[in-house]
Tab-separated table of C-alpha atoms and ligand atoms in Angstrom:
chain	number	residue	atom	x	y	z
A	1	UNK	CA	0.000	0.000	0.000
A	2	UNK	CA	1.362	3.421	-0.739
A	3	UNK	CA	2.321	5.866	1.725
A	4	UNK	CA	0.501	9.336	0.390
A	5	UNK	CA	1.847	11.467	2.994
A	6	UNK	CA	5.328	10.384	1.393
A	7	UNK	CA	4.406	10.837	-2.092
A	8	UNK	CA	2.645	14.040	-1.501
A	9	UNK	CA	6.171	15.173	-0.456
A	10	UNK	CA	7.999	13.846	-3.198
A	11	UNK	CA	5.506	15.230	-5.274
A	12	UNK	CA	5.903	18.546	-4.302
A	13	UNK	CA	9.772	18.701	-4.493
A	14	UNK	CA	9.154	17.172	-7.565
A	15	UNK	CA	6.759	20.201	-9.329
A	16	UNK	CA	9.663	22.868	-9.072
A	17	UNK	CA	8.060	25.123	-11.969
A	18	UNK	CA	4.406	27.194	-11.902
A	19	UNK	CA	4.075	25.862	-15.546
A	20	UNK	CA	0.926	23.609	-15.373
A	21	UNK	CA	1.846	21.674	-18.414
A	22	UNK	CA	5.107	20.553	-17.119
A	23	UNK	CA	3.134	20.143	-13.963
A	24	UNK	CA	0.535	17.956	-15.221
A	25	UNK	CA	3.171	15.552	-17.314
A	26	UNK	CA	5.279	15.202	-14.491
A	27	UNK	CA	2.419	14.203	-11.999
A	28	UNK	CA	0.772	11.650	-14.685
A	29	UNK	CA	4.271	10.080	-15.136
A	30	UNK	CA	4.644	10.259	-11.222
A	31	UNK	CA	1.856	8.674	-10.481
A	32	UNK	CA	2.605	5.856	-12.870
A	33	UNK	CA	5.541	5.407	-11.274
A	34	UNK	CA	5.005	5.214	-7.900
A	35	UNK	CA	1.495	3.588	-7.506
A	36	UNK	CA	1.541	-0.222	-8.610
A	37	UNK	CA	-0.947	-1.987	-10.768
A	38	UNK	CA	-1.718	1.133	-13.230
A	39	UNK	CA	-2.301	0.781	-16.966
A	40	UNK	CA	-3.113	4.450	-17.414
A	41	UNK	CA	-3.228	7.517	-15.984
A	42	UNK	CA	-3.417	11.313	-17.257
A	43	UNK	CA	-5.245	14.598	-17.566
A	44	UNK	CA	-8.759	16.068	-19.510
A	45	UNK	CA	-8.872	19.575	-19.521
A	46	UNK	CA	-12.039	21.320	-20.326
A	47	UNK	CA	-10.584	23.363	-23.303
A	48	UNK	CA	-13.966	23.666	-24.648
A	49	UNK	CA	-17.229	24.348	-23.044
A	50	UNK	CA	-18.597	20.746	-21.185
A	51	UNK	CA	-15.854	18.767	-22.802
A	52	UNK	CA	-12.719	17.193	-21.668
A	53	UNK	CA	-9.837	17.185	-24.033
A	54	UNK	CA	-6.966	15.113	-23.352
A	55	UNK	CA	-3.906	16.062	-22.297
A	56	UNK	CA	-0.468	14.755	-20.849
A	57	UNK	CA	-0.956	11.770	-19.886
A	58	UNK	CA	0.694	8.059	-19.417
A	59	UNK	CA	-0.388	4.655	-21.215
A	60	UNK	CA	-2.106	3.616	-24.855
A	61	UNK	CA	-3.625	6.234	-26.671
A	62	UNK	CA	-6.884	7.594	-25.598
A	63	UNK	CA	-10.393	8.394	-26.534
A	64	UNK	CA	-10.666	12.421	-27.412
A	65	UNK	CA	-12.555	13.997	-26.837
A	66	UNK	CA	-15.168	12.830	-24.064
A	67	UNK	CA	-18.413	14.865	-23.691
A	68	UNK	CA	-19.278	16.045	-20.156
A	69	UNK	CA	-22.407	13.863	-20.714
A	70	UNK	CA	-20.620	10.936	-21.019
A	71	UNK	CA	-18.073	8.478	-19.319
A	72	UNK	CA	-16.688	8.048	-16.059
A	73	UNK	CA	-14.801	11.077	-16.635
A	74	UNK	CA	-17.746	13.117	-17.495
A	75	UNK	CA	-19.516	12.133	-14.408
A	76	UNK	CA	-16.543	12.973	-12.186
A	77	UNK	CA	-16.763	16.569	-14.575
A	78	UNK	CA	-20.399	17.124	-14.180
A	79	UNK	CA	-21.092	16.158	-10.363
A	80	UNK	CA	-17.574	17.904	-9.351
A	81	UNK	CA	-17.379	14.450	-7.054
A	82	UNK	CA	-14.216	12.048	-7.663
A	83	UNK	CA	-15.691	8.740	-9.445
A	84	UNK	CA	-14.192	5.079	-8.047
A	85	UNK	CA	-15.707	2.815	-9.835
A	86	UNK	CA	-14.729	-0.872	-9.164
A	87	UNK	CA	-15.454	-2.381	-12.093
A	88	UNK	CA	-16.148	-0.894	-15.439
A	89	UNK	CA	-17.449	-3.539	-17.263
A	90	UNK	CA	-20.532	-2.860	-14.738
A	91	UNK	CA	-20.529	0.554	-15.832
A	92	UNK	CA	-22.821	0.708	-18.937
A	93	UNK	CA	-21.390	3.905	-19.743
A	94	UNK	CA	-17.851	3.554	-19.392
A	95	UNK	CA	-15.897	4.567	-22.120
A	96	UNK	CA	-13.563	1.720	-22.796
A	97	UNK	CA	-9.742	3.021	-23.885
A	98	UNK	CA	-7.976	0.274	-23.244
A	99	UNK	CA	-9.398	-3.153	-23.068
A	100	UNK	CA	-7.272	-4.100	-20.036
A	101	UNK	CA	-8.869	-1.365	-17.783
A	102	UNK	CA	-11.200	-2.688	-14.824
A	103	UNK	CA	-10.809	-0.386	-12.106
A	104	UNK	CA	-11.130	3.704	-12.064
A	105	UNK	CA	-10.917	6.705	-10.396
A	106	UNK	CA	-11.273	9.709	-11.583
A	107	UNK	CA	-10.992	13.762	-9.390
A	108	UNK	CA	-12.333	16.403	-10.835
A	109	UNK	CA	-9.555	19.375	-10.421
A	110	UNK	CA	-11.893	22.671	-9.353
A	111	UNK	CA	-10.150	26.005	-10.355
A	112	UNK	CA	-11.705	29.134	-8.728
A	113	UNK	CA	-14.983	27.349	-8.757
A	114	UNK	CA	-15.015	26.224	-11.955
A	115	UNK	CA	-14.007	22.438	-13.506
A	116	UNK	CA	-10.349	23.006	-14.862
A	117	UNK	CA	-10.312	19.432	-15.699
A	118	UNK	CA	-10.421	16.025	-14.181
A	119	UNK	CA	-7.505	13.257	-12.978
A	120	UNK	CA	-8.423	9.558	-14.361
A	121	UNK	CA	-6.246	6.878	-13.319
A	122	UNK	CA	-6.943	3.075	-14.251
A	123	UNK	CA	-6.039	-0.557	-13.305
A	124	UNK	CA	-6.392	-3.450	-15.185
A	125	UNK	CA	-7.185	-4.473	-11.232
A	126	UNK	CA	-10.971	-5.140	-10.358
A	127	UNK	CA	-11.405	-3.195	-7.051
A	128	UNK	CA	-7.826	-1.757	-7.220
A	129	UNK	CA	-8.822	1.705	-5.751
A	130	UNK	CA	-9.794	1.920	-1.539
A	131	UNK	CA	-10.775	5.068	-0.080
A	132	UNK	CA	-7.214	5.171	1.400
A	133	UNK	CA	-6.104	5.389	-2.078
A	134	UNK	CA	-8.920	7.953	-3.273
A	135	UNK	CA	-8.108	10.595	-0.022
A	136	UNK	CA	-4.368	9.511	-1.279
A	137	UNK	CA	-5.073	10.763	-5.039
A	138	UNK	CA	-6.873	13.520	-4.232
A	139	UNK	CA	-3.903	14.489	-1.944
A	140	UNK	CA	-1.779	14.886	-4.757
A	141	UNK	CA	-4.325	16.345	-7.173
A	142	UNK	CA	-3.980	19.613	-4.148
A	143	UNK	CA	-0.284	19.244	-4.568
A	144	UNK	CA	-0.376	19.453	-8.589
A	145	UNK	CA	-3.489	22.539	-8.321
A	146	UNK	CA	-1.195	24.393	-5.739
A	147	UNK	CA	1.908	24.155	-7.503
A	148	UNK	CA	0.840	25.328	-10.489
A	149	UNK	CA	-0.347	28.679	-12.417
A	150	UNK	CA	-3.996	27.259	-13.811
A	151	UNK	CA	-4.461	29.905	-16.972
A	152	UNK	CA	-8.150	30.273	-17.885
A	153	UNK	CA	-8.473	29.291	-21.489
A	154	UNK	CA	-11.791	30.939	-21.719
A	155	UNK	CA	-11.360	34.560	-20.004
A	156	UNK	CA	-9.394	36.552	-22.473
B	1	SME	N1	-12.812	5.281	-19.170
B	1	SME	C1	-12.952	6.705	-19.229
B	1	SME	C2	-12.405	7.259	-20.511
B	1	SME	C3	-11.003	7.660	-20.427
B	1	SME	S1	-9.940	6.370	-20.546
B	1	SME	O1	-10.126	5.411	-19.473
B	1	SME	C4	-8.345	6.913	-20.563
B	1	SME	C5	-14.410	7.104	-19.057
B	1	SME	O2	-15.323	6.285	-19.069
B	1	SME	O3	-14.653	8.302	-18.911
């Protein structure tokens, strides 16, 4: 089991820029470094109104883009709650990527109120993700949002 405290820390010396696109590759390949039994994990950013577009990220391709009305991810986006899902294939609207994926969580990232984008991480695992490891995630979603300069695509 991982030690999130720990990687929080890491994490942190880790993000030694503001820029959030070096932030958010760094933390994806983090992530998939540090926390076992992962087949993918990586970043949607809502670049356009109510959809997620994909960005850095770690693992096969990916489906882009994904509607806010649809998916795991698009839940997490629309109800601004993190999504654990134990098994997909129970999930009639999963939106299958990779084949090999069976377990998911996904945090929406909240900017100033409004959904910057969303964290999904999956395991080819059934069950994979506790709540341990969800409060764990989320930790280091707050260490990615507070390193890093979030620029409104949308305001100007
Ligand atoms: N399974 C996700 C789509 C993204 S991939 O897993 C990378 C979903 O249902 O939203």
């Amino acid at each position: 089991m991982n030690d999130y405290d720990t990687l929080a820390a890491q994490l942190t010396a880790l993000l030694d820029t503001r820029d959030w696109l070096t932030n958010s590759a760094q933390t994806s390949a983090f992530i998939m470094q540090q926390v076992p039994d992962l087949n993918w994990v990586g970043f949607y950013l809502q670049r356009e109104p109510e959809t997620l577009i994909l960005g850095p990220f770690q693992g096969q391709p990916a489906c882009n883009p994904i509607p806010f009305t649809r998916g795991v991810c698009g839940a997490a986006a629309r109800t601004r709650q993190t999504q654990r899902v134990d098994d997909v294939h129970a999930v009639p609207d999963h939106i299958a990527c990779d084949a090999a994926s069976r377990a998911e969580l996904v945090v929406p990232l909240l900017v100033d109120d409004k959904v910057w984008g969303v964290l999904d991480i999956d395991s080819p695992r059934p069950s994979r993700f506790s709540a341990e490891d969800q409060a764990g995630i989320e930790q280091l979603c707050r260490v990615f949002l507070a390193a890093s300069d979030i620029v409104d695509e949308h305001s100007h």
